Coordinates of C-alpha atoms and ligand atoms in Angstrom, one line a residue:
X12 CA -140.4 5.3 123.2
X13 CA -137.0 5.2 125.0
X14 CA -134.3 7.5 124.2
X15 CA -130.9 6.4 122.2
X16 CA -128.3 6.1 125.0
X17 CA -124.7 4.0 125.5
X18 CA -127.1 1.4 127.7
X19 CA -129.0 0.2 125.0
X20 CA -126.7 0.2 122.4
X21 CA -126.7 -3.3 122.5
X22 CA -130.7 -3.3 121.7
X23 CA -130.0 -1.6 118.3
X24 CA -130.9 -3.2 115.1
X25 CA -127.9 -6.1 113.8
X26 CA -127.5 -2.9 110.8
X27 CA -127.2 -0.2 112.9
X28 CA -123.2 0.8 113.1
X29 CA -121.8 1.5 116.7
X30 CA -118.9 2.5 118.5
X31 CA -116.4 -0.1 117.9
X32 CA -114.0 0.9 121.0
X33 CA -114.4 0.7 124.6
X34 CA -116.5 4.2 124.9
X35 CA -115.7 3.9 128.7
X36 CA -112.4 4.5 128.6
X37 CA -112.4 7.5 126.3
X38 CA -111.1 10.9 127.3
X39 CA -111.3 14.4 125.9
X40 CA -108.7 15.8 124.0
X41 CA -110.2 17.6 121.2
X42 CA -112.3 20.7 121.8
X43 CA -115.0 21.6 119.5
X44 CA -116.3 24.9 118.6
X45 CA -119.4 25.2 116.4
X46 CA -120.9 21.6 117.2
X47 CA -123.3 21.2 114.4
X48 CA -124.4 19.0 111.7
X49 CA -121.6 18.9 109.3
X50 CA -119.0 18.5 112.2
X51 CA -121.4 15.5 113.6
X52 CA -121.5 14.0 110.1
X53 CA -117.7 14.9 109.1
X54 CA -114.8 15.2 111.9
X55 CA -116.5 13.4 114.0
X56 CA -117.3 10.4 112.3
X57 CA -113.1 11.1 110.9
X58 CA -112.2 10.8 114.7
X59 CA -114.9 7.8 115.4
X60 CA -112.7 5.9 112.5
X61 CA -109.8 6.8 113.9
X62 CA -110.6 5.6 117.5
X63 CA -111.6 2.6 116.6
X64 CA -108.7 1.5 114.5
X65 CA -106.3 3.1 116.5
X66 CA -107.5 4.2 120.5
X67 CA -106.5 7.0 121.8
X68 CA -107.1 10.6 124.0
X69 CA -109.3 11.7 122.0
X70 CA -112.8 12.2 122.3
X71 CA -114.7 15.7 121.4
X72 CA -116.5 18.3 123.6
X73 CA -118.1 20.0 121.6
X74 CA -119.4 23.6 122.1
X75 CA -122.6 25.4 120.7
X76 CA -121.7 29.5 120.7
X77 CA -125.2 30.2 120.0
X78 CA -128.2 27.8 120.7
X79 CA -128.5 25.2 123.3
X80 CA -130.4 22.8 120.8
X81 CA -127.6 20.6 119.9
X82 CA -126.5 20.2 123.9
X83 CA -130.1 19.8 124.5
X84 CA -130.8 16.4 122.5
X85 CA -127.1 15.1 122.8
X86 CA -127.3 15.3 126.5
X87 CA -130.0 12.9 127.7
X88 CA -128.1 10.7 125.2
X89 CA -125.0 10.3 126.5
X90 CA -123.8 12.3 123.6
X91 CA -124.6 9.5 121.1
X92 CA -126.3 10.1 117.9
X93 CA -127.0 8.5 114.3
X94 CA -125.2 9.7 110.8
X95 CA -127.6 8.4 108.3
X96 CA -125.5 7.8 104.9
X97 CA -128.4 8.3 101.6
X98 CA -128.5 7.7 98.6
X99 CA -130.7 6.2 95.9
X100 CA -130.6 3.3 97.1
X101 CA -131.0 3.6 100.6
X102 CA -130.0 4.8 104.0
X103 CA -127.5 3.5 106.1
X104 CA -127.5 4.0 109.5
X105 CA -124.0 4.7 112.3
X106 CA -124.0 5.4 115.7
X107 CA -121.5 7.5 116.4
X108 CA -119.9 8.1 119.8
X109 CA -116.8 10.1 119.8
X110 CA -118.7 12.7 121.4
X111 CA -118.2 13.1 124.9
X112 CA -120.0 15.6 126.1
X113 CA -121.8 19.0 124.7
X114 CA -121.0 22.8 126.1
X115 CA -123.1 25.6 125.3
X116 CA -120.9 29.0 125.4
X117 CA -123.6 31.4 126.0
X118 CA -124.5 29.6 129.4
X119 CA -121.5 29.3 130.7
X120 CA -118.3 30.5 128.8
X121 CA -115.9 29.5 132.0
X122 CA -116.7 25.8 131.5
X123 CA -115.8 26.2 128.1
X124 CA -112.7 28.0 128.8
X125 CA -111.7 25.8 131.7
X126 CA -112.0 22.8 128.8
X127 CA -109.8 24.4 126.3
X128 CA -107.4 25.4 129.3
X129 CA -106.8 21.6 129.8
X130 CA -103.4 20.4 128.9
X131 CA -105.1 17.0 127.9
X132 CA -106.9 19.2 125.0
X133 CA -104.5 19.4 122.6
X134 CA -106.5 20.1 119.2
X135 CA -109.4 22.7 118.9
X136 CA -111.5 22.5 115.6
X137 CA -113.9 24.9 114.1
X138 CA -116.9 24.8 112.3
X139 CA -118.5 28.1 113.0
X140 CA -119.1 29.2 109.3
X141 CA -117.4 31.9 107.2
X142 CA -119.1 34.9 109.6
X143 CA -118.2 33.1 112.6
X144 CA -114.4 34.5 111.9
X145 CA -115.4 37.8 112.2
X146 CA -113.4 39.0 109.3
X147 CA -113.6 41.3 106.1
X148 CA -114.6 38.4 103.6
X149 CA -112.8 40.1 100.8
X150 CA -109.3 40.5 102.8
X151 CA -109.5 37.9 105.5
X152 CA -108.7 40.5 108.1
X153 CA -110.1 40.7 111.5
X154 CA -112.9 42.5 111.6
X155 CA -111.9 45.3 114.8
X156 CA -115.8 46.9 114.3
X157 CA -117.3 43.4 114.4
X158 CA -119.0 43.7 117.7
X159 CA -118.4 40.9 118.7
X160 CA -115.0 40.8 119.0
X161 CA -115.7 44.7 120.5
X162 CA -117.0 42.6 123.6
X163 CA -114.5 40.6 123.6
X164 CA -111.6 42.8 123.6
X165 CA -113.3 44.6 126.7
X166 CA -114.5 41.5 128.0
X167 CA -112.0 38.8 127.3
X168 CA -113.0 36.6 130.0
X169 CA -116.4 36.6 128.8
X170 CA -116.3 35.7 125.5
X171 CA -118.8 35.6 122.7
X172 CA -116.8 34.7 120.3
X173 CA -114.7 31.9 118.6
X174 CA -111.8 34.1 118.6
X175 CA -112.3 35.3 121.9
X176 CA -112.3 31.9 123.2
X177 CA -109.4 31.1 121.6
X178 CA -107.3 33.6 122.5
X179 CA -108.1 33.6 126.2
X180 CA -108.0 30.3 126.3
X181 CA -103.9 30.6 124.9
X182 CA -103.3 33.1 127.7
X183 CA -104.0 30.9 130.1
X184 CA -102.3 28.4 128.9
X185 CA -99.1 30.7 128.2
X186 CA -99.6 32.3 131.6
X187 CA -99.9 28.3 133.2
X188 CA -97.1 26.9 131.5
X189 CA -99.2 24.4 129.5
X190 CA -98.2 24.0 125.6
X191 CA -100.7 25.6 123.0
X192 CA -102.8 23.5 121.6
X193 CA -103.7 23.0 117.8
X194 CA -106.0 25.1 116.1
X195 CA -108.0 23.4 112.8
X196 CA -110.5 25.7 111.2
X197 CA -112.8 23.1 109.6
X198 CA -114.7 26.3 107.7
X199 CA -114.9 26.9 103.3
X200 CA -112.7 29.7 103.9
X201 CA -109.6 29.9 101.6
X202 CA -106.5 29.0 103.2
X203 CA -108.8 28.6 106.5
X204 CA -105.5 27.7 108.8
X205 CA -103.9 30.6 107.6
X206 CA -106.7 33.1 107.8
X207 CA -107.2 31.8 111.3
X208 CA -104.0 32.4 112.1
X209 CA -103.8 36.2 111.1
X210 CA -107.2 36.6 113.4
X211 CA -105.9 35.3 116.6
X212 CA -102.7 37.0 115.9
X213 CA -104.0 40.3 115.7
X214 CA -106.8 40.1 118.6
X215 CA -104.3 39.2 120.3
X216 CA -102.0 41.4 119.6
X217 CA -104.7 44.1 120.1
X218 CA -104.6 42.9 123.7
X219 CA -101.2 43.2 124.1
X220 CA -98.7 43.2 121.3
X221 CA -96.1 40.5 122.7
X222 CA -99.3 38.2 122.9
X223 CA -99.3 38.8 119.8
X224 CA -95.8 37.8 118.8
X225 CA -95.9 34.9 120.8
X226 CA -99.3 33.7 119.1
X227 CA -97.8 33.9 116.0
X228 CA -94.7 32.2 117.0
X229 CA -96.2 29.3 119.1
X230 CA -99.9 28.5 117.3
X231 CA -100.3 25.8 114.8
X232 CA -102.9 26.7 112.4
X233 CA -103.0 24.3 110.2
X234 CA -104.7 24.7 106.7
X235 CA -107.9 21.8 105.7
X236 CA -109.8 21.1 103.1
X237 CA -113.6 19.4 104.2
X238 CA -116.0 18.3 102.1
X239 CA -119.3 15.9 103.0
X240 CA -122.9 17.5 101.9
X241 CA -125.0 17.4 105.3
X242 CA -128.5 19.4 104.6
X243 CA -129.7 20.2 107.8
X244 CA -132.2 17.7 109.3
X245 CA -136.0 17.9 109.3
X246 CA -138.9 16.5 111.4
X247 CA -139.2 13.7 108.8
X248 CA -135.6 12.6 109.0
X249 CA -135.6 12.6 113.0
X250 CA -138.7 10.4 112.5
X251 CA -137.7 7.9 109.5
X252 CA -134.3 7.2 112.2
X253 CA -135.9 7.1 115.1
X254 CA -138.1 4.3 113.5
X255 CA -135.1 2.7 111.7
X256 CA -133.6 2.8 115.3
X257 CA -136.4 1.7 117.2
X258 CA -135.5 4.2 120.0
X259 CA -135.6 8.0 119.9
X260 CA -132.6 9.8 118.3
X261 CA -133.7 14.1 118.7
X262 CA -131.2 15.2 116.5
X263 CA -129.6 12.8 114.0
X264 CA -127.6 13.8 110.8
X265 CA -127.7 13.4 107.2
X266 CA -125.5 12.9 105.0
X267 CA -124.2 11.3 101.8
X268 CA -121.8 8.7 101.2
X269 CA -118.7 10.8 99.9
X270 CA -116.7 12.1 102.4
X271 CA -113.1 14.0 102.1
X272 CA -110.7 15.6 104.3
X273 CA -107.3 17.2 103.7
X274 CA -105.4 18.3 106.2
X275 CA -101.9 20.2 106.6
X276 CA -99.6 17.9 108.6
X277 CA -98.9 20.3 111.3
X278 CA -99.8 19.3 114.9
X279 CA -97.1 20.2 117.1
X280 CA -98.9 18.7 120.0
X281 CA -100.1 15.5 118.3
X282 CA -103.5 14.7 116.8
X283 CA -105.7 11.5 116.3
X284 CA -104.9 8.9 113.2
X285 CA -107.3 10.3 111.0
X286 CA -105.0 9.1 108.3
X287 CA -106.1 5.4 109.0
X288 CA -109.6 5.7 107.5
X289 CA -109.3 7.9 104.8
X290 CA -108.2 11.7 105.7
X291 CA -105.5 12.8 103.7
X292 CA -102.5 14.4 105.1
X293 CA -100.6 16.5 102.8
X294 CA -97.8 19.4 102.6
X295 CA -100.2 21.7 100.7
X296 CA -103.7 22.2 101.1
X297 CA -104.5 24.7 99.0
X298 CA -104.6 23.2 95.3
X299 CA -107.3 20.8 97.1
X300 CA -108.7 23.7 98.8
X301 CA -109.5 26.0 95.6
X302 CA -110.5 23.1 93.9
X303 CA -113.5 22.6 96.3
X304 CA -114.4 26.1 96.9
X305 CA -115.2 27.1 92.9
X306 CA -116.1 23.6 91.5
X307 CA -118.8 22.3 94.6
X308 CA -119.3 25.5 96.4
X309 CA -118.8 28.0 93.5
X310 CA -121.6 25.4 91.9
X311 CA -123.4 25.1 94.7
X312 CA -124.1 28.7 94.9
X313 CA -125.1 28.8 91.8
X314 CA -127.5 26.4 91.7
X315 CA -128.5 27.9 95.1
X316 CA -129.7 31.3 93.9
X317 CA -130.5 31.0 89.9
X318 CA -133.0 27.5 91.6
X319 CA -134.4 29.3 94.7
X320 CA -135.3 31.9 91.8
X321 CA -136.7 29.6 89.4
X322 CA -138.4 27.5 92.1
X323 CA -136.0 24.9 92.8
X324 CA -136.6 23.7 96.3
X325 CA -133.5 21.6 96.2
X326 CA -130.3 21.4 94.3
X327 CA -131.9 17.8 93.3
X328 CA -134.4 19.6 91.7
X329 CA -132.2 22.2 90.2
X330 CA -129.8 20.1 88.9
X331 CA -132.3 17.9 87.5
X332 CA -133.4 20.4 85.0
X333 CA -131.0 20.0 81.7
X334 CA -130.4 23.9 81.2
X335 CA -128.9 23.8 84.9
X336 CA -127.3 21.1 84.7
X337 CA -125.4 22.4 81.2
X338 CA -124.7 25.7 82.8
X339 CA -123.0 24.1 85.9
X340 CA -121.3 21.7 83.7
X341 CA -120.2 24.9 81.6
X342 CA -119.4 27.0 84.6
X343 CA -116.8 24.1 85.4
X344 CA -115.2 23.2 82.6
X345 CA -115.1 26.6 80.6
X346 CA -114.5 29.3 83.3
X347 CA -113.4 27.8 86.6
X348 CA -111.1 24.1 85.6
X349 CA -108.5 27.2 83.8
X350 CA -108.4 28.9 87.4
X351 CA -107.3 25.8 89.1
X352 CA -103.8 24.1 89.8
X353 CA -104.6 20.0 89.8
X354 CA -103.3 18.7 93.5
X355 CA -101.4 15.7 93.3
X356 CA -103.0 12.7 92.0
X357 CA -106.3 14.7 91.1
X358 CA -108.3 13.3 88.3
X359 CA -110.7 16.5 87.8
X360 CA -112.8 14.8 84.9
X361 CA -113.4 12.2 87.6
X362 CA -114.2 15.1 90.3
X363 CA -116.6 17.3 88.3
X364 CA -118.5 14.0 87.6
X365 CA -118.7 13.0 90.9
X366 CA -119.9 16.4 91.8
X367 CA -123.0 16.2 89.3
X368 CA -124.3 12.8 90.7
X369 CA -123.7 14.1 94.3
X370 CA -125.7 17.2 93.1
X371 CA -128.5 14.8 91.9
X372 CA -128.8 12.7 95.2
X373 CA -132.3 12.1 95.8
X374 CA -132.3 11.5 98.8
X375 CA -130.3 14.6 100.0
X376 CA -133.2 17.2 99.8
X377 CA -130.8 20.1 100.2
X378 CA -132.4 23.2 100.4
X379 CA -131.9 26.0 97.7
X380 CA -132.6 28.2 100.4
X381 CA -130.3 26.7 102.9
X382 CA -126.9 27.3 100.9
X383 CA -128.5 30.6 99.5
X384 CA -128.0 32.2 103.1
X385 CA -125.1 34.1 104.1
X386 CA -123.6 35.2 100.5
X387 CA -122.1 38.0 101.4
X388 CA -119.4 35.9 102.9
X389 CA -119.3 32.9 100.6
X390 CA -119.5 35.0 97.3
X391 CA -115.5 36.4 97.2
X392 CA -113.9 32.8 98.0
X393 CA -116.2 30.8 95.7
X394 CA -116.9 33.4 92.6
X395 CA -115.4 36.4 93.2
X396 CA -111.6 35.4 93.2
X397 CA -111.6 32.6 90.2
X398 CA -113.2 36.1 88.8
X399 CA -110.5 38.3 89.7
X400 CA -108.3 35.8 88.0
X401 CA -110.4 35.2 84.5
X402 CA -110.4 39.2 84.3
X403 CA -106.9 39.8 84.8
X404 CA -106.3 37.8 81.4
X405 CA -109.0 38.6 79.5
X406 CA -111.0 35.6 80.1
X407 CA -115.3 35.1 79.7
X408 CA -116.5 35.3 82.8
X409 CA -120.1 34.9 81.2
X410 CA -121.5 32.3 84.2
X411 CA -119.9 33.9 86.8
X412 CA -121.0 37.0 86.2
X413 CA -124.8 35.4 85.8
X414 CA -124.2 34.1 89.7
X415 CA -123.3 36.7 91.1
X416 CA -126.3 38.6 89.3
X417 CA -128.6 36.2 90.9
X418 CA -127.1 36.3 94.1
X419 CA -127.9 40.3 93.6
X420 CA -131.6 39.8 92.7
X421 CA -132.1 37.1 95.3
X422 CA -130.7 39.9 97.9
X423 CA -133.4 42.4 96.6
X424 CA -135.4 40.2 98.4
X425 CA -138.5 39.4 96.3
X426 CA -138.8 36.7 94.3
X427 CA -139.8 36.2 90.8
X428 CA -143.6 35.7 92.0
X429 CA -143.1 38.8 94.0
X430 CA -143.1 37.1 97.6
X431 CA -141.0 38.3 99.7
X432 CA -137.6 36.3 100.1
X433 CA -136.2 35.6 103.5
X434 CA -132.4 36.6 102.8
X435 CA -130.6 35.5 105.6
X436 CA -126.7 37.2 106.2
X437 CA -124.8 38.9 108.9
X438 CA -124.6 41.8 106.3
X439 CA -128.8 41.9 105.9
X440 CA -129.4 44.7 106.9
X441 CA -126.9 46.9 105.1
X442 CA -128.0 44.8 102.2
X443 CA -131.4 45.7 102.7
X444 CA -130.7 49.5 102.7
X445 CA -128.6 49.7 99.9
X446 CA -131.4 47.7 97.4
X447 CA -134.3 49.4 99.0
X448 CA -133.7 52.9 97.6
X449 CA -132.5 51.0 93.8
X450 CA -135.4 48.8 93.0
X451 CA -135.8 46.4 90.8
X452 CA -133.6 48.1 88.1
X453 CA -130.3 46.7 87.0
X454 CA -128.7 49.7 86.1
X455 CA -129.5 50.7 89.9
X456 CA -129.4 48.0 91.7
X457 CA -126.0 46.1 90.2
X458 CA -123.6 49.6 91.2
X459 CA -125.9 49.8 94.8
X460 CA -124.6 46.5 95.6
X461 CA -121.5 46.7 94.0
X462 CA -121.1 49.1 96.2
X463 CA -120.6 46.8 99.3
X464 CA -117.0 46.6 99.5
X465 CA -117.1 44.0 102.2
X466 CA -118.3 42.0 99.5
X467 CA -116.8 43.3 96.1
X468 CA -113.1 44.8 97.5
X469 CA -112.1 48.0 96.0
X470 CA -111.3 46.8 92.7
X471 CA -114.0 44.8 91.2
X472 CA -116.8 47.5 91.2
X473 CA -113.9 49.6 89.7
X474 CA -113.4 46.9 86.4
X475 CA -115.8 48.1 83.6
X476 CA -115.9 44.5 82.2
X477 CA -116.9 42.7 85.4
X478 CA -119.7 45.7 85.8
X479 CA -121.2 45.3 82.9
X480 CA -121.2 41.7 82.7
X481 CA -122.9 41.3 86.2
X482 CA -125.5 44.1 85.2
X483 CA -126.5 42.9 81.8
X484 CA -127.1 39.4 83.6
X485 CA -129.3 40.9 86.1
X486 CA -131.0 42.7 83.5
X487 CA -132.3 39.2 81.6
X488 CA -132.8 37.7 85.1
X489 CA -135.4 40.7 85.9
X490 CA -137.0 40.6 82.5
X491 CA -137.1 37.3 81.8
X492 CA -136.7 35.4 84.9
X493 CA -133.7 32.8 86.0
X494 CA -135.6 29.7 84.2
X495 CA -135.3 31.6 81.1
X496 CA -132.1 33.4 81.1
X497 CA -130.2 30.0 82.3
X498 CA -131.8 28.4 79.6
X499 CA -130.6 30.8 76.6
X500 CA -127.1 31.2 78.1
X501 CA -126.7 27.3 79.3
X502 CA -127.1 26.6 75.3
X503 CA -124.5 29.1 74.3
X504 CA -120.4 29.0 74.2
X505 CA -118.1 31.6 75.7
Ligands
LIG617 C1 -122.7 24.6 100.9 C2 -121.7 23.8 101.7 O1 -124.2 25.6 102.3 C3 -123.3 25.8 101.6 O2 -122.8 26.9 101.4 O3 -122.1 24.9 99.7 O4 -122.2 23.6 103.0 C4 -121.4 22.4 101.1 O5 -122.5 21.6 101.2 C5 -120.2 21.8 101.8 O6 -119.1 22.7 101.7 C6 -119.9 20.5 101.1 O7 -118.7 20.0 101.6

């Protein structure tokens, strides 16, 4: 079977979406670091929109820090690839081609820095996840022990890291005379521009402290808000396009049909009309920003452990069964809609609705396990600040508490069968040694990770209330499993 690529696009199916611009004639001026599903199926397709309705300098490379799989099927494609939109009803299918070509850092981190050295590159996004900052989840601080950014503070023409990239990448262009580009973290981080920000500042700084200064006087970081569900693709989903297509597409997306984007209007150097087709620039991110972080992803993680626990292959199927799907709606409305300012022109009635039927997309098949990964640094944007903020007035945090007890008893690492659970985090392994010696015993277990301050801060494992919420939830999850306890607490008010 031949291969998608720009020759044949004219041999696609009359349904099949393509590039409606002259590909030819499109240049690179957006660097992309982290170049995986969710920026295939969201920026890019933002940037696709905005090139066709208004052409400009501004196609993506996009950079893989890790693997060369993405690079690898993009490649003998031209860069091309297929978002596939599902829903109950159906899938429909878009070729998108704002892609121009793929970088894999590892190989060869000097092509990468020559790209983002370009003065034609003049916005650099991210989508490297919430451990790809290298930070202390619970302050937002550089991590100086991360060894990564170790290397790359002895290495810095080497780099391993986003950061390090980014920051050597500035030098040269400070040192050359060519204007700084634009930074977007595209990652669930709160205040992601911001947080960004303080990390390049201070690596850079630890290189030289008028680097610093002039990082933090000449670097637009601007704050976003991104949401679009993309589970990651499986061999059945590369098959059902490829035959939709009739030509082979390795690595195509999947996605759903909401999309949003909200961006801070800050792009000294200029930026493509994302505006045009549905991003929305604003002044102030961050009501929009804490809205999605504890109503989809606070929800999301919920669902994620308490269903992996009970089962649940998919948040379909989680959400699917009535006591989940009364404890999420209870979890938004009672305990997290308080925490939350309304941005402008928000409707959050509307939005929580939304969320459940997006939850209960059929067609999605996102994993339990998938969003279950990588807590440690989700937990403190999505649960553990709308906690700090319930506690600090005397507010239930009943739900919360029974999230992040599930999050604990999914990080012990055996499930309710006893099977072993394959808990993947950057903080594993520390994980791993502080549950091993407390078993399965809340009393032990809830202070041993409690303990993780990474995680919990100094403060929380200090509050009596918040300890002895989370413990007495893992106590009912351990006895009487997740099914069970979400069941009894789903039906009751707080
Ligand atoms: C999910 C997110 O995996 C996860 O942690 O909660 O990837 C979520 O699907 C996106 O943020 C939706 O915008």
């Amino acid at each position: 079977m031949t291969r998608l690529h720009p020759e044949g696009l004219s041999t696609l199916p009359a349904d099949v979406a393509r590039p409606g611009y002259d590909r030819a004639a499109l240049t690179t001026g957006i660097v992309h670091l982290g170049i995986g599903a969710f920026h295939r199926a969201h920026q890019a397709v933002y940037t696709e929109n905005a090139l066709t309705r208004s052409f400009g300098p501004w196609g993506i490379c996009g950079v893989s820090l890790r693997s060369p799989d993405t690079r690898d099927a993009l490649a003998p494609q031209g860069g091309l690839y297929t978002v596939a939109v599902r829903d109950a009803g159906g899938a429909h299918l878009r070729v998108v081609g704002a892609i121009t070509e793929a970088l894999v850092a590892p190989e060869d981190p000097e092509a990468v820095l020559e790209r983002l050295t370009r003065p034609a590159v003049r916005v650099v996004t991210l989508t490297v996840t919430e451990k790809g900052y290298c930070h202390d989840p619970a302050t937002g601080a550089l991590n100086e022990d991360h060894p990564g950014i170790r290397h790359d503070l002895e290495t810095p023409q080497r780099p391993e890291t986003a950061a390090g990239f980014l920051v050597e990448a500035l030098d040269r262009r400070r040192k050359a005379g060519v204007p700084p580009f634009t930074v977007l973290s595209c990652d669930n981080l709160p205040s992601n521009g911001d947080t960004l920000a303080g990390i390049l500042r201070r690596f850079a700084a630890l290189r030289d402290p008028e680097f610093g200064r002039w990082v933090a006087d000449n670097v637009a970081c601007p704050n976003s808000m991104v949401d679009r569900i993309v589970p990651a693709t499986t061999e059945d989903d590369r098959a059902a396009v490829t035959r939709a297509l009739g030509c082979e597409d390795a690595w195509p997306v999947m996605t759903e049909p909401f999309s949003q984007w909200v961006i801070e209007d800050r792009f000294p150097a200029g930026r493509p009309a994302w505006e045009l087709e549905g991003a929305e620039l604003v002044a102030d991110v961050h009501p929009y920003e804490t809205m999605k972080l504890r109503l989809l992803n606070g929800s999301h993680s919920t669902l994620a452990y308490l269903g992996y626990l009970a089962g649940y292959q998919t948040v379909s199927d989680a959400i699917a069964d009535p006591a989940y799907a009364r404890l999420i709606r209870g979890l938004m409305d009672e305990e997290v809609t308080p925490t939350l300012k309304v941005p402008p022109g928000a409707d959050l009635g509307r939005y929580k609705a939304a969320l459940l039927e997006r939850f209960a997309n059929p067609a999605l098949k996102h994993r339990t396990w998938q969003i279950a990964m990588d807590g440690s640094q989700k937990l403190p944007p999505r649960l553990l600040a709308p906690i700090r903020e319930r506690l600090a007035i005397g507010a239930p945090i009943d739900r919360m508490a029974l999230s992040v007890a599930a999050w604990m008893r999914y990080v012990a690492g055996r499930d309710e069968q006893d099977q072993p659970i394959d808990v993947r985090d950057p903080l594993a392994g520390r994980l791993a040694a502080v549950t091993a010696p407390a078993g399965m015993d809340a009393e032990s277990l809830a202070p041993a990770l409690l303990s993780v301050r990474e995680v919990f801060g100094d403060d929380l494992p200090q509050n009596e209330i918040f300890r002895a919420a989370v413990t007495a939830a893992l106590g009912r999850l351990l006895k009487d499993g997740a099914r069970r306890t979400v069941e009894a607490l789903s039906g009751a008010k707080s």
